[in-house]
Coordinates of C-alpha atoms in Angstrom, one line a residue:
Chain A
M619 CA -67.0 28.0 21.1
K620 CA -66.8 31.7 21.9
M621 CA -66.7 31.1 25.7
N622 CA -64.3 34.1 26.0
S623 CA -60.7 34.4 25.4
A624 CA -59.7 34.5 29.0
F625 CA -61.1 31.1 29.5
G626 CA -59.1 29.8 26.5
K627 CA -55.9 31.4 27.7
Q628 CA -56.4 29.9 31.1
E629 CA -56.9 26.5 29.5
E630 CA -53.8 26.9 27.4
R631 CA -51.7 27.8 30.4
A632 CA -53.1 24.8 32.4
A633 CA -52.4 22.5 29.5
W634 CA -48.7 23.4 29.3
L635 CA -48.3 23.0 33.0
F636 CA -49.9 19.5 32.8
V637 CA -47.5 18.5 30.0
L638 CA -44.4 20.1 31.5
P639 CA -43.2 17.3 33.9
A640 CA -43.4 14.7 31.2
A641 CA -41.8 17.0 28.6
I642 CA -38.9 17.8 30.9
S643 CA -38.4 14.1 31.6
L644 CA -38.5 13.1 28.0
A645 CA -36.1 15.9 26.9
L646 CA -33.6 14.9 29.7
F647 CA -33.8 11.1 29.6
T648 CA -34.8 10.3 26.0
F649 CA -34.1 13.0 23.5
Y650 CA -30.9 14.4 24.9
P651 CA -29.4 10.9 25.4
M652 CA -30.4 10.0 21.8
L653 CA -28.6 13.0 20.4
N654 CA -25.7 12.5 22.8
A655 CA -25.5 8.8 21.7
L656 CA -24.9 9.9 18.1
T657 CA -21.9 12.1 19.1
I658 CA -20.6 9.4 21.5
S659 CA -20.7 6.9 18.7
F660 CA -18.2 9.0 16.7
K661 CA -15.8 9.1 19.6
E662 CA -13.4 6.8 21.4
Y663 CA -15.2 7.2 24.7
S664 CA -14.4 5.5 28.0
L665 CA -15.3 6.3 31.6
I666 CA -11.9 5.2 32.7
N667 CA -10.2 7.6 30.4
P668 CA -12.5 10.7 30.2
E669 CA -10.6 12.3 27.4
A670 CA -12.9 11.4 24.5
V671 CA -11.2 11.4 21.1
F672 CA -13.2 12.1 18.0
V673 CA -12.6 9.2 15.6
G674 CA -15.2 9.9 12.9
L675 CA -16.7 6.8 11.4
A676 CA -13.9 4.5 12.8
N677 CA -16.2 2.9 15.3
Y678 CA -18.8 2.0 12.6
S679 CA -16.3 0.8 10.1
G680 CA -14.5 -1.2 12.9
L681 CA -17.8 -2.8 13.8
L682 CA -18.7 -3.8 10.3
S683 CA -15.5 -5.7 10.1
D684 CA -15.6 -7.0 13.7
P685 CA -16.4 -10.8 13.4
K686 CA -17.6 -10.9 17.0
F687 CA -20.2 -8.2 16.3
I688 CA -21.3 -9.7 13.0
N689 CA -21.6 -13.1 14.8
S690 CA -23.7 -11.6 17.6
L691 CA -26.0 -10.1 15.0
L692 CA -26.3 -13.5 13.3
H693 CA -27.1 -15.1 16.6
S694 CA -29.9 -12.5 17.1
F695 CA -31.2 -13.2 13.6
H696 CA -31.1 -17.0 14.2
F697 CA -33.0 -16.5 17.4
A698 CA -35.6 -14.2 15.8
L699 CA -36.0 -16.5 12.7
V700 CA -37.0 -19.4 14.9
V701 CA -38.9 -17.6 17.6
I702 CA -41.1 -15.4 15.4
P703 CA -42.9 -18.2 13.5
V704 CA -42.9 -20.7 16.3
Q705 CA -44.1 -18.4 19.0
T706 CA -46.7 -16.6 16.8
A707 CA -48.1 -19.9 15.5
L708 CA -48.3 -21.3 19.1
A709 CA -49.9 -18.1 20.4
L710 CA -52.5 -18.1 17.6
G711 CA -53.2 -21.8 18.0
L712 CA -53.8 -21.5 21.7
A713 CA -56.0 -18.4 21.1
L714 CA -58.1 -20.3 18.7
L715 CA -58.5 -23.1 21.2
I716 CA -59.7 -20.9 24.1
Y717 CA -61.0 -17.6 22.7
R718 CA -64.7 -18.4 23.3
S719 CA -65.6 -17.4 26.8
S720 CA -66.5 -20.0 29.3
W721 CA -65.2 -20.9 32.7
V722 CA -63.1 -23.8 31.2
T723 CA -61.4 -21.6 28.6
G724 CA -61.0 -18.9 31.3
L725 CA -59.1 -21.4 33.4
F726 CA -56.8 -22.5 30.6
R727 CA -56.2 -18.8 29.6
T728 CA -55.1 -18.1 33.2
I729 CA -52.8 -21.2 33.1
Y730 CA -51.2 -20.3 29.8
F731 CA -50.7 -16.8 31.0
M732 CA -48.8 -17.7 34.2
P733 CA -45.3 -17.9 32.7
V734 CA -45.8 -14.3 31.5
V735 CA -46.3 -13.2 35.1
I736 CA -43.0 -14.8 36.2
A737 CA -40.2 -12.2 36.0
I738 CA -37.7 -12.8 33.3
G739 CA -34.8 -12.9 35.9
V740 CA -36.7 -15.6 37.8
A741 CA -37.5 -17.6 34.7
S742 CA -33.9 -17.4 33.6
T743 CA -32.4 -18.7 36.8
L744 CA -35.1 -21.4 37.0
F745 CA -34.4 -22.6 33.4
K746 CA -30.7 -22.7 34.1
L747 CA -31.5 -25.4 36.7
I748 CA -34.1 -27.1 34.5
Y749 CA -31.5 -27.4 31.7
N750 CA -28.9 -29.0 34.1
Q751 CA -27.5 -32.1 32.6
D752 CA -27.5 -34.3 35.7
Y753 CA -30.4 -33.1 37.9
G754 CA -32.5 -30.8 35.7
L755 CA -36.2 -31.3 35.2
L756 CA -35.9 -31.3 31.4
N757 CA -33.5 -34.3 31.4
S758 CA -35.8 -36.1 33.9
L759 CA -38.6 -35.8 31.5
L760 CA -36.5 -36.7 28.5
G761 CA -35.2 -39.7 30.4
F762 CA -38.7 -40.9 30.8
F763 CA -39.1 -40.9 27.1
G764 CA -35.8 -42.8 26.7
A765 CA -33.9 -39.8 25.4
G766 CA -31.0 -37.8 26.7
P767 CA -29.3 -36.9 28.9
V768 CA -28.7 -33.8 26.8
S769 CA -26.4 -31.0 28.0
F770 CA -28.3 -28.1 26.7
L771 CA -26.1 -25.3 27.9
S772 CA -22.7 -26.7 27.2
D773 CA -23.3 -27.7 23.6
P774 CA -22.7 -24.7 21.3
N775 CA -25.2 -26.2 18.8
L776 CA -27.9 -26.4 21.3
A777 CA -27.5 -23.6 23.8
L778 CA -29.3 -21.0 21.6
Y779 CA -32.3 -23.4 21.3
G780 CA -32.4 -23.5 25.1
I781 CA -32.7 -19.7 25.2
M782 CA -35.4 -19.9 22.5
L783 CA -37.4 -22.5 24.4
L784 CA -37.3 -20.3 27.5
G785 CA -38.3 -17.2 25.4
V786 CA -41.3 -19.0 23.9
W787 CA -42.4 -20.5 27.2
K788 CA -42.3 -17.1 28.8
S789 CA -43.9 -15.0 26.0
A790 CA -46.4 -17.1 24.1
G791 CA -49.2 -16.5 26.6
F792 CA -48.8 -12.7 26.2
F793 CA -49.4 -12.8 22.5
M794 CA -52.1 -15.4 22.9
I795 CA -54.1 -12.8 24.8
I796 CA -53.6 -10.3 22.0
F797 CA -54.9 -12.8 19.5
V798 CA -57.9 -13.6 21.8
A799 CA -58.8 -9.9 21.7
G800 CA -58.4 -9.9 17.9
L801 CA -60.5 -13.0 17.5
N802 CA -63.3 -11.7 19.7
G803 CA -63.3 -8.5 17.5
I804 CA -64.4 -10.5 14.4
P805 CA -68.2 -10.1 14.0
N806 CA -69.9 -13.5 14.5
D807 CA -72.4 -12.9 11.7
L808 CA -69.6 -13.3 9.1
Y809 CA -69.1 -16.9 10.3
E810 CA -72.9 -17.4 10.3
A811 CA -73.1 -16.1 6.7
A812 CA -70.3 -18.4 5.7
E813 CA -72.0 -21.4 7.3
V814 CA -75.2 -20.7 5.4
D815 CA -73.0 -20.8 2.3
G816 CA -71.7 -24.2 3.4
A817 CA -68.1 -23.2 4.2
T818 CA -65.9 -25.7 6.0
R819 CA -64.0 -24.9 9.1
A820 CA -60.8 -24.6 7.2
Q821 CA -62.4 -22.3 4.6
K822 CA -63.7 -20.1 7.3
F823 CA -60.3 -19.8 8.9
V824 CA -58.5 -19.0 5.6
K825 CA -61.2 -16.7 4.2
I826 CA -62.5 -14.9 7.3
T827 CA -60.3 -15.3 10.3
L828 CA -56.9 -14.8 8.8
P829 CA -57.7 -11.7 6.7
L830 CA -59.6 -10.1 9.6
L831 CA -56.9 -10.9 12.0
R832 CA -54.2 -9.3 9.8
R833 CA -53.9 -6.1 11.9
T834 CA -53.4 -8.1 15.1
L835 CA -51.0 -10.4 13.3
T836 CA -49.0 -7.4 12.1
F837 CA -48.8 -6.0 15.6
V838 CA -47.7 -9.4 17.1
I839 CA -45.1 -10.1 14.4
I840 CA -43.5 -6.6 14.6
I841 CA -43.4 -6.6 18.4
T842 CA -42.1 -10.2 18.5
T843 CA -39.4 -9.3 16.0
M844 CA -38.2 -6.3 18.0
D845 CA -38.2 -8.3 21.3
A846 CA -36.4 -11.2 19.6
L847 CA -33.7 -9.1 18.0
K848 CA -33.0 -7.4 21.3
I849 CA -33.0 -10.6 23.5
F850 CA -30.7 -10.0 26.5
V851 CA -31.7 -11.1 30.0
P852 CA -32.0 -14.9 29.4
V853 CA -28.6 -14.8 27.6
A854 CA -27.0 -12.9 30.4
L855 CA -28.4 -15.2 33.1
V856 CA -28.6 -18.6 31.5
T857 CA -25.5 -18.9 29.3
G858 CA -23.6 -15.7 29.8
G859 CA -23.2 -15.7 26.0
G860 CA -21.4 -19.0 25.9
P861 CA -20.5 -21.7 25.2
A862 CA -17.9 -20.4 22.8
D863 CA -19.9 -17.2 22.2
S864 CA -22.6 -19.3 20.6
T865 CA -25.4 -17.4 22.4
T866 CA -23.8 -14.0 22.4
T867 CA -26.6 -11.9 20.9
A868 CA -26.3 -8.3 19.7
V869 CA -27.6 -6.6 22.9
Y870 CA -25.5 -8.9 25.1
Y871 CA -22.4 -8.0 23.0
I872 CA -23.3 -4.3 23.2
Y873 CA -23.6 -4.6 27.0
K874 CA -20.3 -6.3 27.3
I875 CA -18.5 -3.8 25.2
A876 CA -20.0 -0.7 26.8
F877 CA -20.2 -1.7 30.4
Q878 CA -17.7 -4.5 31.0
Q879 CA -14.9 -3.4 28.6
M880 CA -16.0 0.3 29.1
E881 CA -15.6 1.1 25.4
M882 CA -18.7 3.2 25.4
G883 CA -18.3 4.9 22.0
Y884 CA -17.8 1.5 20.2
G885 CA -20.8 0.0 22.2
T886 CA -23.1 2.9 21.3
A887 CA -22.2 2.7 17.6
A888 CA -23.1 -1.0 17.8
A889 CA -26.4 0.0 19.4
F890 CA -27.1 2.4 16.5
I891 CA -26.4 -0.2 13.9
L892 CA -28.8 -2.6 15.6
F893 CA -31.4 0.2 15.9
V894 CA -31.2 0.9 12.2
I895 CA -31.5 -2.8 11.3
V896 CA -34.5 -3.3 13.6
M897 CA -36.1 -0.1 12.3
C898 CA -35.7 -1.2 8.6
I899 CA -37.1 -4.6 9.3
S900 CA -40.1 -3.1 11.1
I901 CA -40.8 -0.8 8.1
V902 CA -40.5 -3.7 5.6
Q903 CA -42.8 -5.8 7.8
L904 CA -45.4 -2.9 8.0
R905 CA -45.3 -2.6 4.2
L906 CA -45.6 -6.3 3.5
L907 CA -48.4 -6.9 6.1
R908 CA -50.4 -3.7 5.2
T909 CA -54.0 -4.5 4.8
D910 CA -57.0 -2.7 3.4
V911 CA -59.6 -5.1 4.8
E912 CA -62.1 -3.2 6.9
Y913 CA -64.9 -4.6 9.0
Chain B
M397 CA -64.1 -37.6 13.0
E398 CA -65.6 -34.8 15.0
R399 CA -65.0 -36.7 18.2
I400 CA -61.3 -37.4 17.4
G401 CA -60.8 -33.7 16.7
H402 CA -62.4 -32.9 20.0
L403 CA -60.2 -35.3 21.9
L404 CA -57.1 -34.0 20.2
K405 CA -58.1 -30.5 21.1
W406 CA -58.3 -31.5 24.8
I407 CA -55.0 -33.4 24.7
V408 CA -53.2 -30.3 23.2
M409 CA -54.8 -28.0 25.7
I410 CA -53.8 -30.1 28.7
A411 CA -50.3 -30.8 27.4
V412 CA -49.7 -27.0 26.9
A413 CA -51.1 -26.4 30.4
L414 CA -48.7 -28.9 31.8
I415 CA -45.7 -27.3 30.0
S416 CA -46.8 -23.9 31.3
L417 CA -47.2 -25.0 34.9
L418 CA -44.6 -27.8 35.5
P419 CA -41.6 -25.5 35.7
I420 CA -43.4 -23.2 38.1
F421 CA -44.6 -26.1 40.2
W422 CA -41.1 -27.7 40.2
M423 CA -39.7 -24.4 41.4
V424 CA -42.1 -23.9 44.3
M425 CA -41.8 -27.5 45.4
G426 CA -38.0 -27.5 45.1
A427 CA -37.9 -24.5 47.4
F428 CA -39.4 -26.7 50.2
R429 CA -36.9 -29.6 49.8
P430 CA -33.7 -30.3 51.7
R431 CA -30.6 -29.9 49.6
Q432 CA -29.8 -33.6 49.0
E433 CA -33.3 -34.4 47.9
L434 CA -33.1 -32.2 44.9
F435 CA -30.3 -34.3 43.5
Q436 CA -31.8 -37.6 44.6
Y437 CA -35.2 -37.8 42.7
V438 CA -34.4 -37.1 39.1
S439 CA -36.4 -39.7 37.2
L440 CA -40.1 -39.1 36.4
E441 CA -42.0 -40.2 39.4
W442 CA -44.1 -38.6 42.1
H443 CA -41.2 -37.4 44.2
L444 CA -39.7 -35.5 41.3
F445 CA -42.3 -32.9 42.1
I446 CA -43.5 -33.6 45.7
P447 CA -40.9 -33.3 48.5
V448 CA -40.4 -36.3 50.6
E449 CA -39.3 -34.3 53.6
W450 CA -40.7 -30.8 53.7
T451 CA -38.5 -28.0 55.0
L452 CA -38.4 -24.3 55.4
Q453 CA -34.7 -24.3 55.7
N454 CA -34.1 -22.7 52.3
F455 CA -36.2 -19.8 53.2
I456 CA -34.7 -19.4 56.6
D457 CA -31.2 -19.4 55.0
L458 CA -32.3 -16.9 52.4
F459 CA -33.6 -14.3 54.9
S460 CA -30.9 -14.8 57.6
D461 CA -27.9 -14.7 55.2
S462 CA -26.5 -11.3 56.2
S463 CA -24.2 -11.1 53.1
K464 CA -27.2 -11.5 50.7
P465 CA -30.3 -10.5 52.7
L466 CA -33.3 -11.2 50.4
G467 CA -35.6 -9.2 52.6
R468 CA -33.6 -6.1 51.9
F469 CA -33.6 -6.7 48.2
I470 CA -37.4 -7.0 48.3
N471 CA -37.7 -3.8 50.3
N472 CA -35.4 -2.0 47.8
T473 CA -37.4 -3.2 44.9
L474 CA -40.8 -2.4 46.5
L475 CA -39.6 1.1 47.4
V476 CA -38.4 1.8 43.8
A477 CA -41.4 0.1 42.1
V478 CA -44.0 1.8 44.2
S479 CA -42.3 5.2 43.8
V480 CA -42.0 4.8 40.0
T481 CA -45.6 3.6 39.8
L482 CA -47.0 6.6 41.8
L483 CA -44.9 9.2 40.0
S484 CA -45.6 7.7 36.6
L485 CA -49.4 7.6 37.2
L486 CA -49.3 11.2 38.2
F487 CA -47.1 12.6 35.4
N488 CA -48.4 10.4 32.6
S489 CA -52.0 11.0 33.4
M490 CA -51.4 14.7 33.6
A491 CA -49.9 14.7 30.2
A492 CA -52.5 12.4 28.8
F493 CA -55.3 14.6 30.2
A494 CA -53.8 17.7 28.5
F495 CA -53.3 15.9 25.2
S496 CA -56.8 14.4 25.1
K497 CA -59.0 17.0 26.7
L498 CA -57.4 20.4 26.7
R499 CA -57.2 22.8 23.8
F500 CA -53.9 24.5 23.3
R501 CA -51.8 25.7 20.4
G502 CA -49.2 23.2 19.2
R503 CA -51.0 20.3 20.8
G504 CA -50.6 18.1 17.6
V505 CA -46.9 18.9 17.2
V506 CA -46.0 18.3 20.8
F507 CA -47.9 15.1 20.9
A508 CA -46.1 14.0 17.7
V509 CA -42.8 14.8 19.3
F510 CA -43.8 12.7 22.3
L511 CA -44.8 9.8 20.2
S512 CA -41.6 9.9 18.2
A513 CA -39.9 8.9 21.5
L514 CA -41.6 5.5 21.1
V515 CA -39.1 4.5 18.4
I516 CA -36.0 5.4 20.4
P517 CA -34.7 2.2 21.9
G518 CA -33.3 2.0 25.4
E519 CA -30.3 0.1 24.1
V520 CA -29.1 3.2 22.2
T521 CA -29.7 5.7 25.0
M522 CA -28.3 3.4 27.6
V523 CA -24.8 4.7 27.6
P524 CA -25.6 8.5 27.5
T525 CA -28.3 8.0 30.1
Y526 CA -25.8 6.3 32.3
L527 CA -23.3 9.1 31.8
L528 CA -26.0 11.6 32.7
V529 CA -27.0 9.8 35.8
H530 CA -23.3 9.5 36.6
A531 CA -22.9 13.3 36.2
F532 CA -25.8 13.9 38.5
G533 CA -24.0 11.8 41.1
W534 CA -26.9 9.3 41.2
I535 CA -24.9 6.1 40.7
D536 CA -25.7 3.7 43.6
S537 CA -28.8 5.8 44.4
F538 CA -32.4 4.9 44.0
R539 CA -32.9 8.2 42.2
A540 CA -31.1 6.7 39.2
L541 CA -33.8 4.0 39.0
I542 CA -36.8 6.2 39.9
V543 CA -36.4 9.5 38.1
P544 CA -35.7 8.3 34.5
A545 CA -38.5 5.8 34.8
A546 CA -41.1 8.2 36.0
V547 CA -42.4 9.1 32.6
S548 CA -43.3 6.7 29.9
V549 CA -44.6 7.7 26.4
F550 CA -46.2 4.3 26.0
S551 CA -48.3 4.9 29.2
I552 CA -49.2 8.4 28.0
F553 CA -50.3 7.0 24.7
L554 CA -52.5 4.3 26.2
L555 CA -53.9 6.8 28.8
V556 CA -54.8 9.2 25.9
Q557 CA -56.9 6.4 24.4
F558 CA -58.6 5.8 27.8
F559 CA -59.3 9.5 28.3
A560 CA -61.0 9.7 25.0
D561 CA -64.0 8.1 26.7
V562 CA -64.5 11.0 29.2
P563 CA -66.9 13.5 27.6
R564 CA -65.6 17.0 27.5
E565 CA -69.0 18.3 28.6
L566 CA -68.4 16.7 32.0
L567 CA -65.3 18.9 32.3
E568 CA -67.0 22.1 31.1
A569 CA -69.7 21.5 33.6
G570 CA -67.0 21.5 36.3
K571 CA -65.6 24.6 34.7
I572 CA -68.8 26.5 34.9
D573 CA -69.1 25.5 38.5
G574 CA -65.9 27.4 39.0
A575 CA -63.4 24.6 39.4
S576 CA -59.9 25.2 38.2
W577 CA -58.3 22.9 35.7
P578 CA -56.2 21.1 38.3
G579 CA -59.4 20.8 40.4
I580 CA -61.3 19.3 37.4
Y581 CA -58.4 16.9 36.8
A582 CA -58.2 15.8 40.4
K583 CA -62.0 15.7 41.2
I584 CA -63.6 14.7 38.0
V585 CA -61.1 13.1 35.6
L586 CA -59.0 10.9 37.9
P587 CA -62.0 9.3 39.8
S588 CA -63.6 8.4 36.5
M589 CA -60.4 6.7 35.3
V590 CA -59.7 4.4 38.2
P591 CA -59.8 1.1 36.2
A592 CA -57.4 2.6 33.6
L593 CA -55.1 3.8 36.3
I594 CA -55.0 0.4 38.0
T595 CA -54.2 -1.2 34.6
M596 CA -51.4 1.3 33.9
G597 CA -50.1 1.0 37.5
L598 CA -50.0 -2.7 37.3
I599 CA -47.9 -2.6 34.0
T600 CA -45.5 -0.1 35.5
F601 CA -45.1 -1.9 38.8
L602 CA -44.5 -5.3 37.1
G603 CA -42.0 -3.6 34.7
Q604 CA -40.1 -2.4 37.7
W605 CA -40.3 -5.6 39.6
D606 CA -38.8 -7.4 36.5
A607 CA -36.1 -4.8 35.8
Y608 CA -32.7 -6.2 35.3
L609 CA -30.4 -4.4 32.9
W610 CA -30.7 -0.8 34.2
P611 CA -30.3 -1.7 37.9
L612 CA -27.3 -3.9 37.0
I613 CA -25.7 -0.9 35.4
V614 CA -26.4 1.9 37.8
I615 CA -26.3 0.0 41.2
N616 CA -23.0 -1.4 42.3
D617 CA -23.5 -1.2 46.0
E618 CA -24.9 -4.7 46.8
S619 CA -27.0 -3.5 49.7
K620 CA -29.0 -1.3 47.4
Q621 CA -29.5 -3.9 44.7
M622 CA -32.8 -4.8 43.1
L623 CA -34.4 -8.2 43.4
Q624 CA -33.8 -9.6 39.9
V625 CA -30.2 -8.7 39.9
A626 CA -29.8 -10.1 43.4
I627 CA -31.4 -13.4 42.3
A628 CA -29.1 -13.6 39.4
T629 CA -26.1 -13.4 41.7
F630 CA -27.4 -16.5 43.5
T631 CA -26.7 -18.6 40.4
N632 CA -23.1 -17.5 40.4
L633 CA -22.6 -19.1 43.8
Q634 CA -21.7 -22.7 44.1
A635 CA -23.9 -24.9 41.9
T636 CA -25.2 -26.8 44.9
E637 CA -27.2 -23.9 46.2
W638 CA -30.2 -25.0 44.2
G639 CA -32.6 -24.9 47.1
K640 CA -31.7 -21.3 47.8
I641 CA -32.1 -20.3 44.2
L642 CA -35.5 -22.0 43.9
A643 CA -36.6 -20.4 47.2
A644 CA -35.5 -17.0 46.1
D645 CA -37.4 -17.5 42.8
T646 CA -40.4 -18.6 44.7
V647 CA -40.4 -15.6 47.0
A648 CA -40.0 -13.3 44.0
S649 CA -42.9 -14.9 42.1
V650 CA -45.6 -16.0 44.5
P651 CA -46.7 -12.4 45.5
I652 CA -46.8 -11.4 41.8
L653 CA -48.8 -14.6 40.9
I654 CA -51.3 -13.9 43.7
L655 CA -51.6 -10.2 42.6
F656 CA -52.2 -11.4 39.1
L657 CA -54.9 -13.8 40.1
F658 CA -56.7 -11.0 41.9
L659 CA -56.2 -8.3 39.3
Q660 CA -56.3 -10.6 36.2
K661 CA -59.1 -8.6 34.6
Y662 CA -57.1 -5.4 34.6
Y663 CA -53.9 -7.1 33.6
V664 CA -55.4 -8.8 30.6
Q665 CA -57.2 -5.6 29.7
S666 CA -53.9 -3.8 29.7
I667 CA -52.5 -6.2 27.1
V668 CA -55.6 -6.2 25.0
N669 CA -55.4 -2.4 24.9
S670 CA -51.7 -2.3 24.1
G671 CA -52.5 -4.8 21.3
I672 CA -55.4 -3.1 19.7
K673 CA -54.2 0.4 20.0
G674 CA -50.5 0.0 20.0

């Protein structure tokens, strides 16, 4: 260790130079905006009228009694509450079907993953056509089964489900791969030991797979929750928040307030409220899903 | 019983495969159809998916339309995505190298500060970052897209995990041979990290290729627009432009799908790593 102190000094100087570009970028484009966001959220701030007025907590109290904001939060929660269990179960189910390596499972893995590779902008414009009442693919298929035609995007009770379907179609494959990695990390001898003891397939799943998959499951649920609560692009492109604001989610509302109505202080305060909510939910999830199982 | 279970498993696997693929297939095939055909075959039959009369007209329209030139949008996006990818590989790997391999005072604290940025969501910093970029005079400039995206804490974090596999003895051997630290980084560390760099590069590139919200905010000049935003504006045109929309979607997807099929190993690896270590 006592190479000599000149060597250590040189290393120290080199290290700071290596970190410097990233540090400057983070300070400028992450930490400074974060602090600035806090001050902006206490102001009535608009690009059109650059004279920002300090309004204290008015933006926050205004938001908490703004039915449009509350509704946008509720839509995000509705979206998350459906998507988290459905998408996670689907991803886990698919992973269980194909996690053992062979060329057949490899092929299916690739196929299930293809929607993930499609850009979200592309997927959104595509699904807007698929949902079309008269000529869309979905109604063609429903028609074959004697159902429909359903107007997915103009019915306020259905439009959000259209966004959910698109979200699950696009993302399930991503989380499937994470589950595959988790499943392959479970040592095989555990299953073999269980088989010797005469365990059934269901018992093995409940007693071995689920507990040992808990860390992966925690990760998947937390990330899915964050993504779901912040859903934006499909809303902006497929429904534009409509019909009758039924798909206006929190981030879409924030975007509209901040960049279409140019009320940047109000919009930033809304973003802060959403941030605090997402953060609290993540912490609670981490606590609930904490595990001591080691393997 | 076992046999029924097996059959059921295959039915589910194939059904999900169809659901995954049909929209993509419908998109690509629709791009090759004349306009009226898209609205003609709407019941479940062969021609719902396979064009009767194949045509390239949608693609020709798309690239020759001077008011919305798709070729330019692709060039813009490639320029930005490649710049961001190269810069981020350089800066992020430099930082990751220092954090994982170099000894310096305050390393733990600085790394913790870096990691704390992971919880700061883009939605909150969106407005202030916009104001900053505006103050720099970067609105309608690619700089607004490239510079703020060049460093990602998430990438640094993942690269630190990768770098952990490079033994420090290897570096000290280089040191004894008289190489400088930048020399060691460039000649020893980077070459041994190529798979990790491909993985990170792929994540960064695709993230830029998919970017929608930030370009929508900072680019107003339509000739400088990014691909996803441009594609989105096609749907605002008359509803009958389906062929064009599907062709644009196809052009934006097929290169990425091919890239994915070739680099699948790295792509999947990136997700596995983000899952295990995130």
